[in-house]
Amino acid sequence: MSNLFDSLVRYGDVFSLNDTLDYPKFHEGLHKFDDKWVKYNPKKPIERYGLSITSLDGKFSGIPDLDSIGEYNRENNTTLGESDFATLTDFWPHVESALSRFKNHMGRTHVIKMPAGGHFPPHRDYYDREVTECRLFIPVYNCNPPYNYFILDDKIINFEHGRLYFLNTCKEHIVFTTSNESMFVVSNILLTEESVDLILHNLHVT
């Protein structure tokens, strides 16, 4: 699997794809499912909220897809992995325009919103010898300075809102919101020859 991941990062740690978000459809979903947000990683005292796009059962409880899967597995003697979170919730049609080609390769996928002060401290998403999935990212609202800072490997990233990106989150990264409210979509994509080809054959040419 690492060879598949390596075939992506040779093109860069951050690169954009052709897929984009249908904002009117997304807005419709936000209004329809406004009561489905839950605290993201609720054991940590950080203001972050998630709305499930995939989950174990296709529902919006956030258990455990919006928690730390490692901690959940240890506490419950389970062995859940990304491939277990492939059931689409009813929010799926509202992000389908950007993620449809990856529908058969998705693990945990959710919308995250953070008020001012919300953040992800310095971390890496993977620490294993074999990397079995990658992260795709859609910046939705206020994801660039001065409202929000996404720092990957000491570099501040500036995004085109609504566009799908590949991010190399094996490298240390930090996200913090300084004002207003930021919102973005994170999708874990299972690495297969097909999913890697889907990414590489849809690189966005600026």
PDB file of C-alpha atoms in Angstrom:
ATOM      1  CA  MET A   1       0.000   0.000   0.000  1.00  0.00           C
ATOM      2  CA  SER A   2       2.874   2.383   0.689  1.00  0.00           C
ATOM      3  CA  ASN A   3       3.851   2.141  -2.972  1.00  0.00           C
ATOM      4  CA  LEU A   4       0.361   3.363  -3.877  1.00  0.00           C
ATOM      5  CA  PHE A   5       0.703   6.271  -1.470  1.00  0.00           C
ATOM      6  CA  ASP A   6       4.180   7.033  -2.776  1.00  0.00           C
ATOM      7  CA  SER A   7       2.768   7.216  -6.291  1.00  0.00           C
ATOM      8  CA  LEU A   8       0.537  10.078  -5.072  1.00  0.00           C
ATOM      9  CA  VAL A   9       3.024  12.130  -3.074  1.00  0.00           C
ATOM     10  CA  ARG A  10       5.530  12.178  -5.923  1.00  0.00           C
ATOM     11  CA  TYR A  11       3.114  14.732  -7.434  1.00  0.00           C
ATOM     12  CA  GLY A  12       3.199  16.896  -4.313  1.00  0.00           C
ATOM     13  CA  ASP A  13       2.012  17.107  -0.729  1.00  0.00           C
ATOM     14  CA  VAL A  14      -0.965  19.274  -1.758  1.00  0.00           C
ATOM     15  CA  PHE A  15      -2.639  19.242  -5.147  1.00  0.00           C
ATOM     16  CA  SER A  16      -6.081  20.020  -6.468  1.00  0.00           C
ATOM     17  CA  LEU A  17      -8.454  17.798  -8.437  1.00  0.00           C
ATOM     18  CA  ASN A  18     -11.105  18.591 -11.050  1.00  0.00           C
ATOM     19  CA  ASP A  19     -14.007  17.827  -8.714  1.00  0.00           C
ATOM     20  CA  THR A  20     -15.905  20.724  -7.098  1.00  0.00           C
ATOM     21  CA  LEU A  21     -18.703  21.217  -4.614  1.00  0.00           C
ATOM     22  CA  ASP A  22     -22.205  22.200  -5.726  1.00  0.00           C
ATOM     23  CA  TYR A  23     -22.718  25.021  -3.220  1.00  0.00           C
ATOM     24  CA  PRO A  24     -26.516  25.429  -3.633  1.00  0.00           C
ATOM     25  CA  LYS A  25     -26.971  21.694  -3.024  1.00  0.00           C
ATOM     26  CA  PHE A  26     -24.581  21.805  -0.064  1.00  0.00           C
ATOM     27  CA  HIS A  27     -26.479  24.759   1.450  1.00  0.00           C
ATOM     28  CA  GLU A  28     -29.706  22.804   1.083  1.00  0.00           C
ATOM     29  CA  GLY A  29     -28.169  19.970   3.102  1.00  0.00           C
ATOM     30  CA  LEU A  30     -26.911  22.272   5.843  1.00  0.00           C
ATOM     31  CA  HIS A  31     -30.441  23.614   6.369  1.00  0.00           C
ATOM     32  CA  LYS A  32     -32.028  20.172   6.192  1.00  0.00           C
ATOM     33  CA  PHE A  33     -29.619  18.518   8.638  1.00  0.00           C
ATOM     34  CA  ASP A  34     -28.860  21.434  10.932  1.00  0.00           C
ATOM     35  CA  ASP A  35     -29.830  19.346  13.991  1.00  0.00           C
ATOM     36  CA  LYS A  36     -27.423  16.484  13.135  1.00  0.00           C
ATOM     37  CA  TRP A  37     -24.144  18.146  14.151  1.00  0.00           C
ATOM     38  CA  VAL A  38     -22.355  16.501  17.082  1.00  0.00           C
ATOM     39  CA  LYS A  39     -19.201  17.319  19.013  1.00  0.00           C
ATOM     40  CA  TYR A  40     -16.117  16.115  17.147  1.00  0.00           C
ATOM     41  CA  ASN A  41     -13.786  13.969  19.283  1.00  0.00           C
ATOM     42  CA  PRO A  42     -15.870  14.802  22.358  1.00  0.00           C
ATOM     43  CA  LYS A  43     -13.259  13.697  24.917  1.00  0.00           C
ATOM     44  CA  LYS A  44     -11.088  16.665  23.972  1.00  0.00           C
ATOM     45  CA  PRO A  45     -12.022  20.174  25.221  1.00  0.00           C
ATOM     46  CA  ILE A  46     -11.780  21.792  21.778  1.00  0.00           C
ATOM     47  CA  GLU A  47     -14.702  23.421  19.970  1.00  0.00           C
ATOM     48  CA  ARG A  48     -15.146  21.312  16.837  1.00  0.00           C
ATOM     49  CA  TYR A  49     -18.328  19.830  15.383  1.00  0.00           C
ATOM     50  CA  GLY A  50     -18.932  17.125  12.812  1.00  0.00           C
ATOM     51  CA  LEU A  51     -21.694  16.080  10.451  1.00  0.00           C
ATOM     52  CA  SER A  52     -21.357  12.503   9.201  1.00  0.00           C
ATOM     53  CA  ILE A  53     -21.343  11.801   5.471  1.00  0.00           C
ATOM     54  CA  THR A  54     -20.493   8.146   6.101  1.00  0.00           C
ATOM     55  CA  SER A  55     -20.840   6.164   9.312  1.00  0.00           C
ATOM     56  CA  LEU A  56     -21.098   2.592  10.576  1.00  0.00           C
ATOM     57  CA  ASP A  57     -24.888   2.480  10.223  1.00  0.00           C
ATOM     58  CA  GLY A  58     -25.698   5.395   7.924  1.00  0.00           C
ATOM     59  CA  LYS A  59     -26.931   7.511  10.871  1.00  0.00           C
ATOM     60  CA  PHE A  60     -25.722  10.731  12.441  1.00  0.00           C
ATOM     61  CA  SER A  61     -24.831   9.764  16.014  1.00  0.00           C
ATOM     62  CA  GLY A  62     -21.117  10.291  15.376  1.00  0.00           C
ATOM     63  CA  ILE A  63     -20.385   7.104  17.344  1.00  0.00           C
ATOM     64  CA  PRO A  64     -17.690   6.290  16.673  1.00  0.00           C
ATOM     65  CA  ASP A  65     -16.981   7.921  13.289  1.00  0.00           C
ATOM     66  CA  LEU A  66     -16.540  11.382  14.822  1.00  0.00           C
ATOM     67  CA  ASP A  67     -14.486  10.100  17.749  1.00  0.00           C
ATOM     68  CA  SER A  68     -10.906   8.850  17.883  1.00  0.00           C
ATOM     69  CA  ILE A  69     -11.145   5.381  16.326  1.00  0.00           C
ATOM     70  CA  GLY A  70      -7.960   4.265  18.073  1.00  0.00           C
ATOM     71  CA  GLU A  71      -9.310   5.241  21.488  1.00  0.00           C
ATOM     72  CA  TYR A  72     -12.707   3.732  20.711  1.00  0.00           C
ATOM     73  CA  ASN A  73     -11.126   0.424  19.699  1.00  0.00           C
ATOM     74  CA  ARG A  74      -9.043   0.259  22.873  1.00  0.00           C
ATOM     75  CA  GLU A  75     -11.982   1.082  25.124  1.00  0.00           C
ATOM     76  CA  ASN A  76     -14.426  -1.296  23.437  1.00  0.00           C
ATOM     77  CA  ASN A  77     -12.072  -4.102  22.376  1.00  0.00           C
ATOM     78  CA  THR A  78     -12.973  -3.564  18.717  1.00  0.00           C
ATOM     79  CA  THR A  79     -10.876  -3.472  15.555  1.00  0.00           C
ATOM     80  CA  LEU A  80     -12.718  -0.922  13.449  1.00  0.00           C
ATOM     81  CA  GLY A  81     -10.918   0.551  10.454  1.00  0.00           C
ATOM     82  CA  GLU A  82     -11.719   3.037   7.724  1.00  0.00           C
ATOM     83  CA  SER A  83     -13.340   0.406   5.495  1.00  0.00           C
ATOM     84  CA  ASP A  84     -16.003  -0.162   8.184  1.00  0.00           C
ATOM     85  CA  PHE A  85     -17.349   3.377   7.732  1.00  0.00           C
ATOM     86  CA  ALA A  86     -18.644   3.039   4.193  1.00  0.00           C
ATOM     87  CA  THR A  87     -22.388   3.422   4.784  1.00  0.00           C
ATOM     88  CA  LEU A  88     -23.633   6.702   3.333  1.00  0.00           C
ATOM     89  CA  THR A  89     -25.811   8.988   5.430  1.00  0.00           C
ATOM     90  CA  ASP A  90     -28.626  11.051   3.976  1.00  0.00           C
ATOM     91  CA  PHE A  91     -26.221  13.981   3.653  1.00  0.00           C
ATOM     92  CA  TRP A  92     -24.388  12.236   0.785  1.00  0.00           C
ATOM     93  CA  PRO A  93     -26.387  13.846  -2.088  1.00  0.00           C
ATOM     94  CA  HIS A  94     -25.262  17.254  -0.851  1.00  0.00           C
ATOM     95  CA  VAL A  95     -21.549  16.527  -1.400  1.00  0.00           C
ATOM     96  CA  GLU A  96     -21.910  14.020  -4.224  1.00  0.00           C
ATOM     97  CA  SER A  97     -20.812  16.517  -6.874  1.00  0.00           C
ATOM     98  CA  ALA A  98     -17.302  16.615  -5.395  1.00  0.00           C
ATOM     99  CA  LEU A  99     -16.894  13.010  -4.188  1.00  0.00           C
ATOM    100  CA  SER A 100     -18.993  10.838  -6.521  1.00  0.00           C
ATOM    101  CA  ARG A 101     -16.061   9.255  -8.359  1.00  0.00           C
ATOM    102  CA  PHE A 102     -14.664   8.052  -5.001  1.00  0.00           C
ATOM    103  CA  LYS A 103     -17.945   6.655  -3.673  1.00  0.00           C
ATOM    104  CA  ASN A 104     -16.747   3.020  -3.739  1.00  0.00           C
ATOM    105  CA  HIS A 105     -13.470   3.833  -1.963  1.00  0.00           C
ATOM    106  CA  MET A 106     -14.611   6.021   0.917  1.00  0.00           C
ATOM    107  CA  GLY A 107     -13.933   5.423   4.583  1.00  0.00           C
ATOM    108  CA  ARG A 108     -14.885   7.930   7.270  1.00  0.00           C
ATOM    109  CA  THR A 109     -16.088  11.116   5.624  1.00  0.00           C
ATOM    110  CA  HIS A 110     -17.600  14.116   7.370  1.00  0.00           C
ATOM    111  CA  VAL A 111     -18.099  17.850   7.420  1.00  0.00           C
ATOM    112  CA  ILE A 112     -16.243  19.692  10.182  1.00  0.00           C
ATOM    113  CA  LYS A 113     -16.981  23.200  11.412  1.00  0.00           C
ATOM    114  CA  MET A 114     -14.955  25.180  13.922  1.00  0.00           C
ATOM    115  CA  PRO A 115     -15.760  28.493  15.634  1.00  0.00           C
ATOM    116  CA  ALA A 116     -13.027  30.964  16.501  1.00  0.00           C
ATOM    117  CA  GLY A 117     -10.500  29.127  18.682  1.00  0.00           C
ATOM    118  CA  GLY A 118     -11.319  25.736  17.227  1.00  0.00           C
ATOM    119  CA  HIS A 119      -8.195  23.882  16.171  1.00  0.00           C
ATOM    120  CA  PHE A 120      -6.385  20.649  15.481  1.00  0.00           C
ATOM    121  CA  PRO A 121      -3.056  20.659  17.364  1.00  0.00           C
ATOM    122  CA  PRO A 122       0.148  19.539  15.596  1.00  0.00           C
ATOM    123  CA  HIS A 123      -0.306  15.923  14.543  1.00  0.00           C
ATOM    124  CA  ARG A 124       0.148  13.328  11.817  1.00  0.00           C
ATOM    125  CA  ASP A 125      -2.732  11.148  10.630  1.00  0.00           C
ATOM    126  CA  TYR A 126      -0.622   8.023  10.137  1.00  0.00           C
ATOM    127  CA  TYR A 127       2.227   6.450  12.073  1.00  0.00           C
ATOM    128  CA  ASP A 128       2.326   2.981  10.514  1.00  0.00           C
ATOM    129  CA  ARG A 129       4.765   1.432   8.061  1.00  0.00           C
ATOM    130  CA  GLU A 130       1.938   0.749   5.621  1.00  0.00           C
ATOM    131  CA  VAL A 131      -0.328   3.619   4.601  1.00  0.00           C
ATOM    132  CA  THR A 132      -3.683   2.162   3.584  1.00  0.00           C
ATOM    133  CA  GLU A 133      -5.692   5.324   2.935  1.00  0.00           C
ATOM    134  CA  CYS A 134      -5.239   8.959   2.002  1.00  0.00           C
ATOM    135  CA  ARG A 135      -7.016  12.197   2.819  1.00  0.00           C
ATOM    136  CA  LEU A 136      -9.098  14.231   0.411  1.00  0.00           C
ATOM    137  CA  PHE A 137     -10.171  17.676   1.581  1.00  0.00           C
ATOM    138  CA  ILE A 138     -12.775  20.210   0.473  1.00  0.00           C
ATOM    139  CA  PRO A 139     -12.390  23.724   1.901  1.00  0.00           C
ATOM    140  CA  VAL A 140     -15.948  25.034   2.195  1.00  0.00           C
ATOM    141  CA  TYR A 141     -15.991  28.336   4.116  1.00  0.00           C
ATOM    142  CA  ASN A 142     -13.299  30.591   5.615  1.00  0.00           C
ATOM    143  CA  CYS A 143     -10.455  28.106   5.188  1.00  0.00           C
ATOM    144  CA  ASN A 144      -7.727  30.621   4.296  1.00  0.00           C
ATOM    145  CA  PRO A 145      -5.914  33.332   6.266  1.00  0.00           C
ATOM    146  CA  PRO A 146      -6.818  35.482   8.081  1.00  0.00           C
ATOM    147  CA  TYR A 147      -9.860  33.420   9.118  1.00  0.00           C
ATOM    148  CA  ASN A 148      -8.246  30.003   9.243  1.00  0.00           C
ATOM    149  CA  TYR A 149      -4.725  28.651   8.951  1.00  0.00           C
ATOM    150  CA  PHE A 150      -3.947  25.185   7.592  1.00  0.00           C
ATOM    151  CA  ILE A 151      -0.220  24.618   8.087  1.00  0.00           C
ATOM    152  CA  LEU A 152       1.289  21.509   6.496  1.00  0.00           C
ATOM    153  CA  ASP A 153       4.973  20.808   7.076  1.00  0.00           C
ATOM    154  CA  ASP A 154       5.498  24.449   8.170  1.00  0.00           C
ATOM    155  CA  LYS A 155       3.797  25.848   5.051  1.00  0.00           C
ATOM    156  CA  ILE A 156       0.535  27.832   5.150  1.00  0.00           C
ATOM    157  CA  ILE A 157      -1.825  26.423   2.516  1.00  0.00           C
ATOM    158  CA  ASN A 158      -4.163  28.672   0.528  1.00  0.00           C
ATOM    159  CA  PHE A 159      -7.113  26.828  -0.977  1.00  0.00           C
ATOM    160  CA  GLU A 160      -9.671  27.463  -3.677  1.00  0.00           C
ATOM    161  CA  HIS A 161     -12.913  27.058  -1.772  1.00  0.00           C
ATOM    162  CA  GLY A 162     -15.188  24.311  -3.043  1.00  0.00           C
ATOM    163  CA  ARG A 163     -12.449  22.387  -4.841  1.00  0.00           C
ATOM    164  CA  LEU A 164     -11.305  18.868  -3.904  1.00  0.00           C
ATOM    165  CA  TYR A 165      -7.690  18.477  -2.759  1.00  0.00           C
ATOM    166  CA  PHE A 166      -5.290  15.672  -1.965  1.00  0.00           C
ATOM    167  CA  LEU A 167      -3.277  16.311   1.217  1.00  0.00           C
ATOM    168  CA  ASN A 168      -0.257  14.376   2.454  1.00  0.00           C
ATOM    169  CA  THR A 169      -1.278  14.193   6.095  1.00  0.00           C
ATOM    170  CA  CYS A 170       1.553  11.829   6.958  1.00  0.00           C
ATOM    171  CA  LYS A 171       3.400  15.116   7.401  1.00  0.00           C
ATOM    172  CA  GLU A 172       2.800  17.158  10.519  1.00  0.00           C
ATOM    173  CA  HIS A 173      -0.030  19.629  10.171  1.00  0.00           C
ATOM    174  CA  ILE A 174      -1.962  22.145  12.244  1.00  0.00           C
ATOM    175  CA  VAL A 175      -5.365  23.745  11.654  1.00  0.00           C
ATOM    176  CA  PHE A 176      -6.761  26.650  13.645  1.00  0.00           C
ATOM    177  CA  THR A 177      -9.621  29.092  13.184  1.00  0.00           C
ATOM    178  CA  THR A 178      -9.028  32.683  14.255  1.00  0.00           C
ATOM    179  CA  SER A 179     -12.338  34.394  13.520  1.00  0.00           C
ATOM    180  CA  ASN A 180     -15.796  33.716  12.104  1.00  0.00           C
ATOM    181  CA  GLU A 181     -16.501  30.026  11.482  1.00  0.00           C
ATOM    182  CA  SER A 182     -14.555  27.730   9.185  1.00  0.00           C
ATOM    183  CA  MET A 183     -15.998  24.640   7.536  1.00  0.00           C
ATOM    184  CA  PHE A 184     -14.463  21.850   5.476  1.00  0.00           C
ATOM    185  CA  VAL A 185     -15.035  18.257   4.362  1.00  0.00           C
ATOM    186  CA  VAL A 186     -12.555  15.482   5.140  1.00  0.00           C
ATOM    187  CA  SER A 187     -12.714  12.117   3.357  1.00  0.00           C
ATOM    188  CA  ASN A 188     -10.577   9.068   4.016  1.00  0.00           C
ATOM    189  CA  ILE A 189     -10.061   7.236   0.726  1.00  0.00           C
ATOM    190  CA  LEU A 190      -8.988   3.596   0.762  1.00  0.00           C
ATOM    191  CA  LEU A 191      -5.890   3.107  -1.355  1.00  0.00           C
ATOM    192  CA  THR A 192      -6.370   0.743  -4.288  1.00  0.00           C
ATOM    193  CA  GLU A 193      -4.998   0.870  -7.800  1.00  0.00           C
ATOM    194  CA  GLU A 194      -8.390   2.149  -8.935  1.00  0.00           C
ATOM    195  CA  SER A 195      -8.676   4.936  -6.348  1.00  0.00           C
ATOM    196  CA  VAL A 196      -5.101   6.098  -6.989  1.00  0.00           C
ATOM    197  CA  ASP A 197      -5.775   6.189 -10.741  1.00  0.00           C
ATOM    198  CA  LEU A 198      -8.964   8.179 -10.107  1.00  0.00           C
ATOM    199  CA  ILE A 199      -6.918  10.796  -8.262  1.00  0.00           C
ATOM    200  CA  LEU A 200      -4.023  10.941 -10.695  1.00  0.00           C
ATOM    201  CA  HIS A 201      -6.216  11.029 -13.803  1.00  0.00           C
ATOM    202  CA  ASN A 202      -8.162  13.994 -12.430  1.00  0.00           C
ATOM    203  CA  LEU A 203      -5.442  16.426 -11.483  1.00  0.00           C
ATOM    204  CA  HIS A 204      -6.630  19.994 -11.872  1.00  0.00           C
ATOM    205  CA  VAL A 205      -4.636  22.078 -14.328  1.00  0.00           C
ATOM    206  CA  THR A 206      -4.597  25.716 -13.249  1.00  0.00           C
TER     207      THR A 206
END
